């Protein structure tokens, strides 16, 4: 049944140890696929988590995040769209 | 399997790890939700995109972002509070190919550094300034900034900022937009993702302008400081959007990027050897003035003091010019009050066979006191074994010292006899030369000819010098 679903247009990886749990990414995510974890990281923050479904690869979470490398955004490689950052900028 | 590609990740212009402290080397020191972190990312990304990492020199300020150099893997300078535009000017002018970014908070730029930014902008320095306006001093714990909103509480405006007490929020972009030179001025905000994306564009443009060789660019960034504002990061973002942006309208205040011509490259500096000619400093070239030997070591520290109008500074200048012509190291430092004429003035001259550390003469080996107040002021500072030349018949008893040589001669009276009381300084110089043999006659005469353009005065000064030598030969009173 999962096979039938169109693949997500993107996904994100979050470094739970760099994240400071500010929640700005959660706020920015339009499909609301991010949340702050119940658990704490090593520094006592509730890090952001992505549960693995529904990301559209817009990249907004990356831009609002104050930490340089806490979020990595991946985009579905569609031949006609490519992965140019400008395209993402223009899409906003 | 669908294929995914990395769209956004940590910029290459960040260091992989931050070595500021042993622990937490993968995190910045900024508070959760701080706008500095976001701005750093926008800058790093623009640097990556423009491919200029090796050319960037970042000037970090004093403030929470003082440690920016731990994060951005570019050339870094950290400077005194508010001085980033001056340092940026220096770096840009001495390395025109560098891309210089001045990064400053609102305390740094709009309070202590307000003069620096104004003049850098007015000169159109071709640098890029990022101005983080968070309406507060963050690093020091929340004092009022010039940008603090009316009614906003801070540790130094505990009842809220009042226009009657602290004036109005300072609108930096608007102020700078009144200047002719800036090429690009924009105010952006970090109040939501849309604003952040617009800020990303402005940040990139401001750097790109510099790459294109255009003039001064500044982007003001309304930026959350959740910690001091005592708001959670999401509320702080909202406050930027809803309160700050009301007071500080977003937008472009200046955009001359289309019509602005690339700045012409600065003219190369003149060769060092040409400086004496350009500055009209006489080095005795063309005259038969033998240099004095560099050995033995000699270091004459001379203080000349008197009333304005007695020729104190002139006496010093003649000594310094003659010393220069003799191949000595010299310094000449005038020091006078605002009165210029009737007040006291003094000057410090050093003549040395070695490089001079400071032009200041605190303990003279030679004191030339042209009046009694100057004698009283400085006689105690003379080095033991040194000389006091005093313009009078004798030293007042309470100024006498047993450990220095004294020549008390009424120089002004002698000058009057020569023809003009104002030549007293030259009579004194004559006596000094006679007593100490400090410099040869020829060098002094050369200096006089450079300094004195009137024939009548030149002749008078020469006679005054001779009268001074004669008086010294006759009437020097030595201390025991
Ligand atoms: C000459 C000098 N004066 C004062 C200080 C104290 N001081 C350190 S940071 C700061 C203000 C910083 O505020 P801002 O520029 O707004 O930066 P923020 O910390 O908010 O990012 C002050 C006054 C200093 N370090 N040096
Ligand atoms: S990339 Fe866009 S959709 Fe995906 S998690 Fe980030 S904000 Fe949400
Ligand atoms: S914005 Fe960054 S630091 Fe803040 S919660 Fe999300 S990942 Fe963590
Ligand atoms: S005090 Fe404010 S400006 Fe300083 S790091 Fe924290 S949030 Fe940022």
Coordinates of C-alpha atoms in Angstrom, one line a residue, chain B:
Chain B
X1 CA 14.1 4.0 -4.5
X2 CA 13.5 7.7 -5.2
X3 CA 16.7 9.7 -5.3
X4 CA 17.3 12.6 -3.0
X5 CA 20.0 15.3 -3.2
X6 CA 21.3 17.6 -0.5
X7 CA 19.5 20.9 -0.9
X8 CA 20.8 22.8 2.2
X9 CA 23.4 22.0 4.6
X10 CA 26.0 23.6 6.8
X11 CA 27.9 26.2 4.6
X12 CA 31.5 25.5 3.7
X13 CA 32.4 28.9 5.0
X14 CA 31.8 27.6 8.6
X15 CA 34.6 25.7 10.4
X16 CA 33.7 22.1 10.8
X17 CA 34.3 22.5 14.5
X18 CA 34.5 25.5 16.7
X19 CA 37.6 25.5 18.9
X20 CA 36.5 28.1 21.4
X21 CA 36.2 25.7 24.2
X22 CA 36.8 22.0 24.8
X23 CA 33.2 21.0 25.0
X24 CA 30.3 21.7 22.6
X25 CA 32.6 22.3 19.6
X26 CA 29.7 21.7 17.2
X27 CA 27.5 24.5 18.6
X28 CA 27.6 28.2 18.5
X29 CA 27.6 30.1 21.8
X30 CA 24.4 31.9 20.9
X31 CA 21.2 31.4 22.9
X32 CA 18.4 29.3 21.4
X33 CA 16.5 31.4 18.8
X34 CA 19.2 34.2 18.5
X35 CA 19.2 36.2 15.3
X36 CA 23.0 36.3 15.3
X37 CA 23.1 32.6 14.4
X38 CA 20.6 33.1 11.6
X39 CA 22.5 36.0 10.2
X40 CA 25.8 34.1 10.4
X41 CA 24.2 31.4 8.3
X42 CA 23.0 33.9 5.7
X43 CA 26.4 35.4 5.4
X44 CA 28.2 32.1 5.2
X45 CA 25.8 30.9 2.5
X46 CA 26.3 34.1 0.5
X47 CA 30.1 33.7 0.7
X48 CA 29.8 30.1 -0.5
X49 CA 27.5 31.1 -3.4
X50 CA 29.8 33.9 -4.5
X51 CA 32.9 31.7 -4.2
X52 CA 34.8 34.3 -2.2
X53 CA 35.7 32.5 1.0
X54 CA 39.4 33.0 0.5
X55 CA 38.9 36.8 0.0
X56 CA 36.6 37.6 2.9
X57 CA 37.9 39.4 6.0
X58 CA 35.3 39.6 8.7
X59 CA 35.5 42.3 11.3
X60 CA 33.8 41.1 14.5
X61 CA 32.6 43.6 17.0
X62 CA 32.3 43.7 20.8
X63 CA 28.9 42.3 21.8
X64 CA 27.4 38.8 21.7
X65 CA 28.9 38.3 18.3
X66 CA 32.4 39.0 19.5
X67 CA 33.2 35.3 18.8
X68 CA 32.1 35.3 15.1
X69 CA 35.7 34.5 14.2
X70 CA 35.3 31.1 15.8
X71 CA 32.6 30.2 13.3
X72 CA 33.3 31.7 10.0
X73 CA 36.3 30.2 8.3
X74 CA 37.5 33.4 6.6
X75 CA 40.0 36.1 7.4
X76 CA 39.1 37.5 10.8
X77 CA 39.8 40.5 12.9
X78 CA 38.2 41.3 16.2
X79 CA 38.2 45.0 17.1
X80 CA 37.4 47.4 19.9
X81 CA 33.8 48.4 20.6
X82 CA 32.3 50.4 17.7
X83 CA 35.5 50.5 15.6
X84 CA 34.7 47.9 13.0
X85 CA 34.1 50.4 10.2
X86 CA 37.5 52.0 10.8
X87 CA 39.2 48.6 10.9
X88 CA 37.2 47.6 7.8
X89 CA 38.4 50.7 6.0
X90 CA 42.0 49.9 6.9
X91 CA 41.8 46.3 5.7
X92 CA 39.9 47.3 2.5
X93 CA 42.4 50.1 1.6
X94 CA 45.4 48.0 2.3
X95 CA 44.1 44.9 0.6
X96 CA 41.7 46.2 -2.1
X97 CA 41.0 42.6 -3.4
X98 CA 39.6 41.5 0.0
X99 CA 35.9 41.4 0.6
X100 CA 35.5 43.1 3.9
X101 CA 32.5 42.6 6.1
X102 CA 31.9 44.7 9.2
X103 CA 29.5 42.8 11.5
X104 CA 28.0 45.0 14.3
X105 CA 25.3 45.1 16.9
X106 CA 23.2 48.1 17.7
X107 CA 25.2 49.0 20.8
X108 CA 28.3 48.7 18.9
X109 CA 27.3 50.5 15.7
X110 CA 24.6 52.9 16.9
X111 CA 26.0 53.9 20.3
X112 CA 29.7 53.9 20.9
X113 CA 30.5 53.5 17.2
X114 CA 28.0 56.0 15.8
X115 CA 30.7 58.3 14.5
X116 CA 32.7 55.5 12.9
X117 CA 29.8 54.3 10.9
X118 CA 28.6 57.7 9.9
X119 CA 32.0 58.7 8.4
X120 CA 32.7 55.3 6.8
X121 CA 29.3 55.6 5.1
X122 CA 30.0 59.2 4.2
X123 CA 33.3 58.3 2.7
X124 CA 31.6 55.6 0.7
X125 CA 34.1 53.0 1.9
X126 CA 33.5 50.0 -0.4
X127 CA 32.8 47.6 2.4
X128 CA 29.7 45.6 3.5
X129 CA 28.2 46.2 6.9
X130 CA 25.7 44.0 8.6
X131 CA 24.0 45.8 11.4
X132 CA 22.2 43.5 13.9
X133 CA 19.4 45.6 15.5
X134 CA 18.0 43.7 18.5
X135 CA 16.9 46.9 20.3
X136 CA 19.1 46.1 23.3
X137 CA 22.7 45.4 24.6
X138 CA 22.7 41.6 24.7
X139 CA 26.1 40.7 25.9
X140 CA 26.2 43.0 28.9
X141 CA 22.8 41.9 30.2
X142 CA 20.2 44.1 28.7
X143 CA 21.0 47.8 28.9
X144 CA 19.1 50.3 26.7
X145 CA 20.5 50.7 23.2
X146 CA 19.9 53.8 21.0
X147 CA 17.5 51.5 19.1
X148 CA 15.4 50.4 22.1
X149 CA 11.7 51.1 21.5
X150 CA 9.8 53.8 23.3
X151 CA 8.4 52.3 26.4
X152 CA 10.6 49.2 26.2
X153 CA 12.1 48.3 29.6
X154 CA 15.7 47.6 30.0
X155 CA 18.1 47.5 33.0
X156 CA 18.9 51.1 32.3
X157 CA 15.4 52.2 31.4
X158 CA 13.5 50.3 34.1
X159 CA 10.4 52.4 33.7
X160 CA 10.5 52.0 29.9
X161 CA 12.3 54.2 27.4
X162 CA 11.0 57.8 27.5
X163 CA 11.5 60.2 24.7
X164 CA 12.0 62.9 27.3
X165 CA 14.8 61.1 29.0
X166 CA 16.4 58.9 26.4
X167 CA 15.2 60.4 23.1
X168 CA 13.8 58.5 20.1
X169 CA 14.8 55.2 18.7
X170 CA 17.7 55.8 16.3
X171 CA 16.9 55.0 12.7
X172 CA 20.2 54.1 11.3
X173 CA 19.2 53.4 7.7
X174 CA 17.2 56.6 7.5
X175 CA 20.1 58.6 8.9
X176 CA 22.6 57.0 6.5
X177 CA 20.2 57.5 3.6
X178 CA 20.7 61.3 4.1
X179 CA 24.3 60.9 2.9
X180 CA 25.4 61.1 -0.6
X181 CA 27.8 58.2 -0.8
X182 CA 26.1 54.9 0.2
X183 CA 25.3 52.7 -2.6
X184 CA 22.9 50.2 -0.9
X185 CA 20.9 50.5 2.3
X186 CA 18.2 48.0 3.2
X187 CA 16.4 47.0 6.4
X188 CA 15.2 43.5 6.7
X189 CA 13.9 41.4 9.6
X190 CA 14.1 37.9 11.0
X191 CA 10.5 37.8 12.1
X192 CA 9.4 34.7 10.2
X193 CA 10.6 32.4 7.4
X194 CA 9.4 34.8 4.7
X195 CA 11.4 37.7 6.2
X196 CA 14.4 35.4 6.6
X197 CA 14.3 34.6 3.0
X198 CA 14.2 38.3 2.1
X199 CA 17.0 38.9 4.5
X200 CA 19.1 36.2 2.7
X201 CA 18.7 38.0 -0.6
X202 CA 19.7 41.4 0.9
X203 CA 22.7 39.9 2.6
X204 CA 23.9 38.4 -0.6
X205 CA 23.3 41.6 -2.5
X206 CA 25.3 43.6 0.0
X207 CA 28.3 41.3 -0.4
X208 CA 27.9 41.1 -4.1
X209 CA 28.0 44.9 -4.4
X210 CA 31.5 44.8 -3.0
X211 CA 32.5 42.0 -5.3
X212 CA 31.4 44.2 -8.1
X213 CA 33.6 47.0 -6.8
X214 CA 30.7 49.3 -5.8
X215 CA 30.7 51.5 -2.7
X216 CA 29.3 51.3 0.8
X217 CA 26.5 48.7 1.5
X218 CA 24.7 48.2 4.7
X219 CA 21.9 45.9 5.7
X220 CA 20.1 46.4 9.0
X221 CA 18.7 43.2 10.4
X222 CA 15.9 43.4 12.9
X223 CA 16.9 40.4 15.0
X224 CA 15.4 38.5 17.9
X225 CA 17.2 38.4 21.3
X226 CA 14.9 36.0 23.2
X227 CA 17.1 35.9 26.3
X228 CA 17.1 39.5 27.2
X229 CA 13.6 40.2 25.9
X230 CA 12.5 37.3 28.2
X231 CA 10.4 35.7 25.5
X232 CA 10.6 32.3 24.0
X233 CA 12.1 32.1 20.5
X234 CA 8.8 32.0 18.8
X235 CA 7.4 34.9 20.7
X236 CA 10.6 36.8 20.1
X237 CA 10.2 36.3 16.4
X238 CA 6.7 37.6 16.6
X239 CA 7.9 40.7 18.5
X240 CA 10.4 41.4 15.7
X241 CA 7.6 41.1 13.1
X242 CA 4.9 43.0 15.0
X243 CA 6.6 45.5 17.2
X244 CA 10.0 46.2 15.9
X245 CA 9.0 46.4 12.2
X246 CA 6.3 48.9 13.1
X247 CA 9.0 51.3 14.5
X248 CA 11.6 50.3 11.9
X249 CA 9.9 50.0 8.6
X250 CA 11.4 47.4 6.3
X251 CA 12.6 48.2 2.9
X252 CA 15.3 49.6 0.6
X253 CA 16.5 53.0 1.6
X254 CA 19.1 53.4 -1.1
X255 CA 19.8 51.4 -4.2
X256 CA 22.3 52.9 -6.6
X257 CA 23.7 49.5 -7.5
X258 CA 22.6 50.0 -11.2
X259 CA 24.1 53.4 -11.8
X260 CA 27.0 53.3 -9.4
X261 CA 30.4 53.2 -11.1
X262 CA 32.9 50.8 -9.7
X263 CA 35.2 52.9 -7.5
X264 CA 38.6 53.7 -9.1
X265 CA 41.5 51.9 -7.6
X266 CA 43.3 54.1 -5.1
X267 CA 46.5 55.7 -6.3
X268 CA 49.5 53.8 -5.1
X269 CA 51.3 55.4 -2.1
X270 CA 54.5 57.3 -2.9
X271 CA 57.8 55.7 -2.4
X272 CA 59.2 56.1 1.1
X273 CA 62.3 57.9 -0.2
X274 CA 60.1 60.5 -1.8
X275 CA 58.4 61.5 1.4
X276 CA 60.9 64.2 2.6
X277 CA 60.5 65.9 -0.8
X278 CA 56.7 65.7 -0.8
X279 CA 56.4 66.9 2.8
X280 CA 59.1 69.5 2.2
X281 CA 61.2 68.1 5.0
X282 CA 64.8 69.3 4.7
X283 CA 67.4 66.7 5.0
X284 CA 70.3 69.0 4.2
X285 CA 70.6 67.5 0.7
X286 CA 72.6 69.8 -1.6
X287 CA 74.4 71.4 1.4
X288 CA 77.8 70.6 2.7
X289 CA 76.5 69.4 6.0
X290 CA 78.5 66.6 7.4
X291 CA 76.5 64.1 9.4
X292 CA 77.3 63.8 13.1
X293 CA 78.8 60.5 14.2
X294 CA 76.4 57.9 15.5
X295 CA 78.9 56.9 18.1
X296 CA 79.1 57.6 21.1
X297 CA 75.4 57.2 21.9
X298 CA 73.8 60.6 22.5
X299 CA 70.2 61.2 23.5
X300 CA 69.3 64.8 24.2
X301 CA 65.9 65.3 25.7
X302 CA 65.0 69.0 25.5
X303 CA 62.1 70.9 26.9
X304 CA 61.6 74.5 25.9
X305 CA 58.9 76.4 27.8
X306 CA 57.6 80.0 27.9
X307 CA 54.8 82.3 27.0
X308 CA 53.1 82.0 23.6
X309 CA 54.8 84.5 21.3
X310 CA 58.3 84.0 22.8
X311 CA 59.2 81.7 20.0
X312 CA 59.2 78.5 22.0
X313 CA 58.0 76.3 19.2
X314 CA 60.3 78.0 16.7
X315 CA 63.3 77.4 18.8
X316 CA 62.4 73.7 18.9
X317 CA 61.8 73.5 15.2
X318 CA 65.3 75.0 14.5
X319 CA 66.9 72.4 16.7
X320 CA 64.9 69.6 15.1
X321 CA 65.6 70.7 11.6
X322 CA 69.3 71.1 12.3
X323 CA 69.3 67.7 13.9
X324 CA 67.6 66.2 10.9
X325 CA 70.3 67.7 8.6
X326 CA 72.9 66.3 10.9
X327 CA 71.5 62.8 10.3
X328 CA 70.2 62.4 13.8
X329 CA 66.9 60.8 14.8
X330 CA 64.7 63.7 15.9
X331 CA 61.2 64.4 17.3
X332 CA 59.4 67.7 17.9
X333 CA 56.2 67.7 19.9
X334 CA 54.4 71.0 20.5
X335 CA 52.2 71.3 23.5
X336 CA 50.2 74.4 24.2
X337 CA 46.9 75.5 25.7
X338 CA 44.0 76.8 23.8
X339 CA 45.2 80.4 24.3
X340 CA 47.9 80.2 21.6
X341 CA 49.2 83.7 22.3
X342 CA 49.2 84.8 25.9
X343 CA 49.2 81.4 27.5
X344 CA 52.2 79.2 28.3
X345 CA 53.4 76.9 25.7
X346 CA 56.2 74.3 25.6
X347 CA 57.7 71.9 23.2
X348 CA 59.5 68.7 23.5
X349 CA 62.5 68.0 21.2
X350 CA 64.6 64.9 21.1
X351 CA 67.8 64.5 19.3
X352 CA 69.3 61.0 19.4
X353 CA 71.8 58.8 17.7
X354 CA 69.3 55.9 18.0
X355 CA 65.6 55.4 17.1
X356 CA 63.4 57.5 19.4
X357 CA 60.8 55.6 21.5
X358 CA 58.5 58.4 22.4
X359 CA 58.5 62.1 21.5
X360 CA 57.4 63.0 25.0
X361 CA 60.1 64.5 27.2
X362 CA 59.1 64.0 30.8
X363 CA 62.6 64.3 32.3
X364 CA 64.6 66.7 30.1
X365 CA 68.4 66.7 30.0
X366 CA 68.1 70.4 28.9
X367 CA 65.5 72.8 30.1
X368 CA 65.1 76.1 28.3
X369 CA 62.8 78.2 30.5
X370 CA 61.9 81.4 28.9
X371 CA 59.9 82.7 31.9
X372 CA 59.6 82.1 35.6
X373 CA 56.3 80.1 35.6
X374 CA 57.9 77.7 33.1
X375 CA 61.0 77.4 35.3
X376 CA 58.8 76.7 38.4
X377 CA 56.8 74.2 36.5
X378 CA 59.6 72.1 35.1
X379 CA 62.9 72.7 37.0
X380 CA 62.3 69.8 39.3
X381 CA 61.9 67.5 36.3
X382 CA 65.4 68.0 34.9
X383 CA 67.7 65.0 35.0
X384 CA 70.5 65.3 37.5
X385 CA 73.6 66.4 35.6
X386 CA 71.4 68.2 33.1
X387 CA 71.2 71.9 32.2
X388 CA 68.8 74.7 33.0
X389 CA 68.9 77.8 30.8
X390 CA 66.9 80.5 32.4
X391 CA 65.8 83.8 30.9
X392 CA 66.7 86.0 33.9
X393 CA 69.6 87.4 35.9
X394 CA 69.5 84.6 38.4
X395 CA 67.4 81.6 39.4
X396 CA 64.8 82.4 42.2
X397 CA 66.3 80.9 45.4
X398 CA 63.5 78.4 45.8
X399 CA 64.2 76.9 42.4
X400 CA 67.8 76.3 42.9
X401 CA 69.1 72.8 42.5
X402 CA 72.5 71.5 43.5
X403 CA 72.6 68.6 41.0
X404 CA 72.1 70.4 37.7
X405 CA 74.0 73.1 35.7
X406 CA 72.4 76.5 35.5
X407 CA 72.9 79.4 33.1
X408 CA 70.8 82.3 34.1
X409 CA 71.1 85.0 31.3
X410 CA 68.6 87.8 30.5
X411 CA 68.0 86.6 27.0
X412 CA 65.1 88.9 26.2
X413 CA 67.0 92.0 27.3
X414 CA 70.0 90.9 25.2
X415 CA 67.7 90.5 22.2
X416 CA 66.2 93.9 22.7
X417 CA 69.8 95.3 22.5
X418 CA 70.4 93.3 19.3
X419 CA 67.3 94.9 17.8
X420 CA 64.1 93.0 18.7
X421 CA 63.1 91.5 22.0
X422 CA 61.3 88.7 20.1
X423 CA 64.6 87.3 19.1
X424 CA 65.2 86.2 22.7
X425 CA 64.7 82.6 21.7
X426 CA 67.6 82.8 19.3
X427 CA 69.8 84.4 21.9
X428 CA 69.0 81.4 24.1
X429 CA 69.7 79.0 21.3
X430 CA 73.1 80.6 20.8
X431 CA 73.9 80.2 24.5
X432 CA 72.8 76.6 24.4
X433 CA 75.0 75.8 21.4
X434 CA 78.0 77.5 23.0
X435 CA 77.5 75.6 26.3
X436 CA 76.7 72.2 25.0
X437 CA 78.1 72.0 21.5
X438 CA 75.0 70.2 20.6
X439 CA 75.0 70.9 16.9
X440 CA 77.4 72.6 14.5
X441 CA 76.9 76.2 13.4
X442 CA 76.4 75.2 9.7
X443 CA 73.5 72.9 10.5
X444 CA 71.8 75.5 12.6
X445 CA 72.3 78.1 9.9
X446 CA 70.8 75.8 7.4
X447 CA 67.8 75.2 9.6
X448 CA 67.4 78.9 10.2
X449 CA 67.4 79.6 6.4
X450 CA 64.6 77.0 6.0
X451 CA 62.5 78.4 8.8
X452 CA 63.0 82.1 8.4
X453 CA 61.9 83.5 5.1
X454 CA 62.4 87.2 5.8
X455 CA 65.9 88.5 5.1
X456 CA 65.6 91.1 7.9
X457 CA 64.7 88.4 10.4
X458 CA 67.4 86.0 9.2
X459 CA 70.0 88.7 9.7
X460 CA 68.6 89.6 13.1
X461 CA 68.4 86.0 14.2
X462 CA 72.1 85.4 13.2
X463 CA 73.1 88.3 15.3
X464 CA 71.0 87.1 18.2
X465 CA 72.7 83.7 18.0
X466 CA 76.1 85.3 18.1
X467 CA 75.0 87.5 21.1
X468 CA 73.8 84.4 22.9
X469 CA 77.2 82.6 22.3
X470 CA 79.0 85.6 23.6
X471 CA 76.9 85.9 26.7
X472 CA 77.4 82.3 27.5
X473 CA 81.2 82.6 27.2
X474 CA 81.1 85.4 29.7
X475 CA 78.5 84.7 32.3
X476 CA 77.6 81.1 33.0
X477 CA 77.0 80.4 36.6
X478 CA 77.6 76.8 37.5
X479 CA 76.0 75.1 40.3
X480 CA 78.4 73.6 42.7

